[in-house]
Coordinates of C-alpha atoms in Angstrom, one line a residue:
M1 CA 192.2 218.1 155.0
R2 CA 192.1 216.5 158.0
R3 CA 194.3 213.7 159.2
L4 CA 196.1 211.7 161.8
I5 CA 199.6 211.9 162.5
P6 CA 201.4 211.2 165.5
T7 CA 202.8 212.6 168.9
G8 CA 205.1 210.3 170.2
E9 CA 202.7 210.7 174.2
A10 CA 201.9 207.6 175.1
A11 CA 198.1 208.3 176.3
R12 CA 197.6 210.7 173.8
P13 CA 199.5 208.8 169.9
V14 CA 198.1 210.9 167.7
A15 CA 196.7 214.2 166.7
F16 CA 194.5 216.4 164.7
A17 CA 196.6 218.1 161.8
E18 CA 195.6 220.4 158.5
S19 CA 197.6 219.0 155.5
P20 CA 197.2 218.9 151.5
Q21 CA 195.5 216.5 149.8
P22 CA 197.3 213.8 148.1
V23 CA 198.3 213.4 144.7
P24 CA 198.0 209.4 143.0
E25 CA 200.4 208.3 141.5
P26 CA 199.4 206.6 138.3
G27 CA 198.4 203.2 139.8
E28 CA 196.3 204.8 142.2
A29 CA 192.5 206.1 143.0
L30 CA 192.8 208.7 145.0
V31 CA 189.4 207.3 148.2
K32 CA 187.2 209.3 150.2
V33 CA 188.3 207.9 153.7
E34 CA 184.4 206.6 155.3
A35 CA 185.7 204.2 157.3
F36 CA 189.3 203.2 158.4
A37 CA 190.1 200.3 161.0
P38 CA 193.7 200.5 163.2
N39 CA 195.6 197.3 164.5
R40 CA 197.4 196.8 167.6
G41 CA 200.4 196.3 165.9
E42 CA 200.1 199.7 164.6
T43 CA 199.9 201.5 168.3
F44 CA 203.7 200.0 168.4
L45 CA 204.4 201.4 166.2
L46 CA 203.2 205.0 167.5
E47 CA 205.3 205.0 170.6
Q48 CA 208.7 206.0 169.0
P49 CA 207.3 207.3 165.6
R50 CA 209.9 207.3 163.1
P51 CA 209.7 210.2 160.9
G52 CA 207.6 211.1 158.3
L53 CA 204.9 208.1 159.5
L54 CA 202.2 208.7 158.7
P55 CA 199.2 205.6 159.4
G56 CA 197.0 204.1 158.4
K57 CA 196.6 200.3 156.5
D58 CA 192.6 199.7 156.3
I59 CA 190.9 202.3 155.3
A60 CA 186.5 202.3 153.2
G61 CA 185.3 204.8 151.5
L62 CA 184.2 206.1 147.9
V63 CA 186.6 206.3 145.4
V64 CA 186.6 210.5 143.9
Q65 CA 189.2 210.3 141.7
A66 CA 189.9 206.9 139.2
A67 CA 194.1 206.1 138.3
A68 CA 195.7 207.6 136.0
D69 CA 196.4 204.1 134.0
G70 CA 193.0 203.3 134.0
S71 CA 192.8 200.2 135.9
G72 CA 190.8 199.9 139.4
P73 CA 187.5 201.1 139.7
G74 CA 185.5 204.3 138.6
I75 CA 184.7 207.4 140.0
G76 CA 181.8 207.0 143.0
T77 CA 182.8 203.2 143.5
R78 CA 182.4 201.9 146.2
V79 CA 185.5 200.4 147.6
V80 CA 187.5 198.6 150.6
G81 CA 191.4 199.5 150.3
H82 CA 194.9 198.4 152.3
S83 CA 197.7 200.6 151.6
A84 CA 201.0 200.9 153.0
Q85 CA 200.7 204.3 155.2
A86 CA 198.2 206.9 154.8
G87 CA 194.4 206.0 155.3
W88 CA 194.0 207.7 158.8
A89 CA 193.0 211.5 156.7
E90 CA 189.1 212.7 155.4
Y91 CA 192.0 211.4 151.6
A92 CA 194.1 208.7 151.3
T93 CA 195.8 207.1 148.2
V94 CA 195.7 203.5 147.5
P95 CA 197.7 201.0 144.7
T96 CA 194.3 199.9 142.4
H97 CA 195.5 196.6 142.7
S98 CA 195.1 196.5 146.1
L99 CA 191.3 197.8 146.0
A100 CA 188.7 195.6 146.4
T101 CA 184.3 196.5 145.2
L102 CA 181.9 196.9 148.1
P103 CA 178.0 195.4 147.0
D104 CA 175.6 198.1 148.6
T105 CA 174.9 195.4 151.1
I106 CA 178.2 195.3 153.2
D107 CA 178.5 199.4 154.6
S108 CA 181.7 201.5 154.9
V109 CA 182.2 200.0 158.8
R110 CA 182.3 196.1 158.2
A111 CA 184.6 196.5 155.1
A112 CA 186.9 198.8 157.3
A113 CA 187.6 196.0 159.5
L114 CA 188.3 193.1 157.1
P115 CA 191.5 193.9 155.1
L116 CA 194.3 193.3 157.5
A117 CA 193.2 190.7 160.0
G118 CA 190.8 189.2 157.1
T119 CA 193.8 188.8 155.4
T120 CA 196.2 187.1 157.5
A121 CA 193.8 184.8 159.0
L122 CA 192.7 183.7 154.9
R123 CA 196.6 183.7 154.1
L124 CA 196.8 182.0 157.6
L125 CA 194.9 179.1 156.6
R126 CA 196.4 178.6 153.1
T127 CA 200.1 178.3 154.5
A128 CA 198.6 175.8 157.3
G129 CA 197.1 173.5 154.3
S130 CA 193.7 171.1 154.8
V131 CA 192.6 171.6 157.8
A132 CA 189.7 169.4 157.7
G133 CA 189.4 167.5 160.2
R134 CA 192.9 168.1 162.1
R135 CA 192.9 170.0 165.4
V136 CA 194.0 173.0 165.1
L137 CA 194.5 175.1 168.3
L138 CA 195.3 179.5 167.7
T139 CA 197.3 180.7 170.8
G140 CA 195.9 184.9 171.2
A141 CA 192.4 183.9 169.5
S142 CA 190.7 187.2 171.1
G143 CA 191.5 190.3 168.4
G144 CA 190.0 190.8 164.6
V145 CA 192.7 187.8 163.2
G146 CA 191.7 185.0 165.5
H147 CA 187.7 186.1 165.2
Y148 CA 187.9 186.2 161.3
L149 CA 190.5 182.9 161.7
T150 CA 188.2 181.1 164.5
E151 CA 185.3 181.5 161.6
L152 CA 186.5 180.3 159.0
A153 CA 188.8 177.6 159.9
V154 CA 185.5 176.0 161.8
G155 CA 183.7 176.7 157.9
A156 CA 186.2 174.3 156.8
G157 CA 186.1 171.5 159.3
A158 CA 189.0 172.0 161.6
V159 CA 188.4 170.8 165.0
L160 CA 189.0 174.1 166.9
T161 CA 191.2 175.5 169.7
A162 CA 191.1 178.8 170.5
V163 CA 193.3 180.2 173.8
T164 CA 192.0 183.2 174.9
A165 CA 193.0 185.5 178.2
T166 CA 189.7 185.6 180.2
P167 CA 186.4 184.2 179.5
A168 CA 184.2 187.1 177.8
R169 CA 186.9 187.5 174.9
G170 CA 186.4 184.2 174.7
E171 CA 182.4 184.5 173.9
R172 CA 182.1 184.9 170.3
L173 CA 185.0 182.9 169.7
A174 CA 182.5 179.5 171.4
E175 CA 179.5 180.9 169.1
L176 CA 181.7 180.3 165.7
G177 CA 182.6 176.8 166.8
A178 CA 185.7 176.4 168.5
A179 CA 186.9 174.9 172.3
V180 CA 187.5 178.1 174.5
V181 CA 190.4 177.4 176.9
H182 CA 192.0 180.4 178.9
D183 CA 195.4 179.5 179.1
L184 CA 197.5 177.0 177.6
A185 CA 197.8 174.6 180.6
A186 CA 194.2 174.3 179.8
A187 CA 194.7 174.0 176.3
Q188 CA 197.5 170.7 176.9
A189 CA 194.4 168.7 177.6
Q190 CA 192.3 169.6 174.7
G191 CA 195.7 168.1 172.5
P192 CA 198.3 166.7 170.9
F193 CA 197.2 169.2 167.4
D194 CA 197.7 168.6 164.4
I195 CA 198.7 172.5 164.0
V196 CA 199.5 175.2 166.6
L197 CA 199.3 178.7 165.0
E198 CA 200.9 180.4 167.6
S199 CA 200.8 184.4 168.0
T200 CA 201.7 185.6 171.5
G201 CA 206.6 184.3 171.4
G202 CA 207.4 184.5 174.7
P203 CA 207.3 181.3 177.1
N204 CA 203.9 180.4 174.9
L205 CA 206.0 179.6 171.8
P206 CA 208.0 176.8 173.5
L207 CA 204.7 175.9 175.0
A208 CA 202.7 175.5 172.9
L209 CA 205.1 173.7 170.5
S210 CA 205.2 171.2 173.3
M211 CA 201.8 170.2 171.9
V212 CA 201.6 169.5 168.8
R213 CA 202.1 165.7 166.6
P214 CA 204.8 164.5 166.1
G215 CA 205.1 165.4 162.2
G216 CA 202.4 167.6 162.5
L217 CA 203.2 171.6 162.1
L218 CA 203.1 175.0 164.4
V219 CA 203.1 178.2 162.2
W220 CA 204.6 181.5 164.1
F221 CA 202.7 184.4 163.2
G222 CA 203.1 187.0 165.8
Q223 CA 204.2 188.4 168.9
A224 CA 201.4 190.0 170.9
S225 CA 203.1 189.6 173.8
R226 CA 206.2 191.9 173.3
R227 CA 208.2 189.2 175.0
P228 CA 211.0 187.7 173.6
A229 CA 211.1 183.4 172.5
T230 CA 214.0 180.8 173.3
L231 CA 213.5 177.5 172.7
D232 CA 215.8 175.4 173.8
F233 CA 217.4 172.7 171.6
F234 CA 217.1 169.7 174.1
D235 CA 213.6 170.7 175.1
L236 CA 213.4 169.9 171.2
L237 CA 215.1 166.2 170.9
D238 CA 212.6 165.0 174.1
G239 CA 209.3 166.9 172.0
P240 CA 207.5 165.9 169.5
E241 CA 209.5 164.2 166.5
G242 CA 209.7 165.9 162.9
V243 CA 207.4 168.8 164.4
T244 CA 207.6 171.8 161.1
I245 CA 208.7 175.1 162.2
Q246 CA 207.1 177.8 160.2
H247 CA 207.7 182.2 160.4
F248 CA 204.5 183.8 158.6
H249 CA 204.0 187.4 158.1
Y250 CA 201.0 188.5 156.0
A251 CA 201.9 191.1 153.9
G252 CA 202.7 191.0 150.3
A253 CA 200.5 193.3 147.8
P254 CA 198.5 192.7 145.5
Y255 CA 195.7 192.4 148.1
G256 CA 192.6 193.1 145.9
S257 CA 191.7 190.0 145.7
D258 CA 192.0 188.4 149.3
L259 CA 190.1 191.9 149.8
E260 CA 187.6 190.9 146.4
V261 CA 187.8 187.2 148.4
L262 CA 187.0 188.8 152.7
V263 CA 184.3 190.8 150.7
S264 CA 182.3 188.0 148.6
L265 CA 183.1 185.9 152.0
V266 CA 180.8 188.5 154.5
E267 CA 178.6 188.8 151.1
Q268 CA 177.5 185.2 151.3
G269 CA 177.3 185.5 155.2
R270 CA 180.1 182.6 156.1
L271 CA 182.0 185.9 157.4
H272 CA 181.6 188.0 160.2
P273 CA 183.5 190.9 161.2
E274 CA 183.6 191.0 165.2
I275 CA 184.0 195.1 165.8
G276 CA 184.3 195.4 169.5
R277 CA 184.3 199.2 168.6
I278 CA 182.4 201.7 166.7
S279 CA 183.2 205.5 167.2
D280 CA 183.9 208.9 165.1
W281 CA 187.6 209.5 164.7
S282 CA 187.9 211.7 167.2
E283 CA 188.6 209.6 169.1
T284 CA 190.4 208.3 167.7
A285 CA 193.9 208.7 170.1
G286 CA 192.5 207.2 173.5
T287 CA 191.3 203.6 170.3
L288 CA 194.4 203.2 169.9
V289 CA 195.3 203.6 173.7
D290 CA 192.6 200.8 174.3
L291 CA 193.7 198.3 171.5
R292 CA 197.3 198.5 172.8
E293 CA 196.0 197.1 176.3
R294 CA 193.7 194.9 174.5
R295 CA 191.0 196.5 176.4
I296 CA 189.0 195.7 172.9
R297 CA 187.6 192.4 171.9
G298 CA 188.3 191.9 167.8
K299 CA 188.2 195.2 165.6
A300 CA 187.8 198.6 166.1
V301 CA 186.5 200.9 163.2
L302 CA 186.7 204.7 163.2
V303 CA 184.2 205.9 161.2
T304 CA 184.6 209.9 159.5
G305 CA 180.9 210.6 158.8
G306 CA 179.2 210.6 155.8
Q307 CA 179.5 206.6 156.1
R308 CA 177.2 204.2 154.6

């Protein structure tokens, strides 16, 4: 079968290779991949790939071999899944605890856009607690996580301010109910905020922290700028008192129950995957470069053929 493997080249980070079809462990299903969605964090791993790296976490497709232990969906079931790696291929094995069944109303393209970004948004909101009526600031909002988080938070009653790099990247966020600003200096006029969800790092982290109300919460969930952040203790003394700073990372299987929630929300029309590009997987290398360089709004999805 064909799969995509790292090349270590910045301009062409992956290339096709032939490999044996994977053999599932007892608690895994074999899925014929119809669509997959790369994440920006995966593009960074491809810059200096570790030996043996087989990229690909978010997939959707058809179960062609059910798990030997009897768990999970049966043969012929359409699924969305989130695995540790190896999803950018014609076939992939996925633990059954990290699969969710798809209804006929959700195609593989939209489903593939859900797992990592959608689960991150869902778990991040749980970490933040109740947002109803609370003022929330979200930085780095124009990617896949930001669109899901905006729709979920606004739907839960948050008064959300979203920070994006350009007006064009914020158009859909405004449609979803966010007040969109294009730099943190502009966000200061909207503050202070009960909750700040910070994903860019670098100099933005201390600036965002200064906008939290006394006793509020800052959740740090990314460093998209790829620049280290420094917090000065004496600046904290002059800032809002009693602020909680919490680190967040989405990872932790099982993912199946959260995927079921996301699928249900899409089916009910309460969550809408924002997909900025849909391409054949022969165009994966160029798509990864554009994703890395932030030239794609929302999610990118690659299709292998035969998707529904």
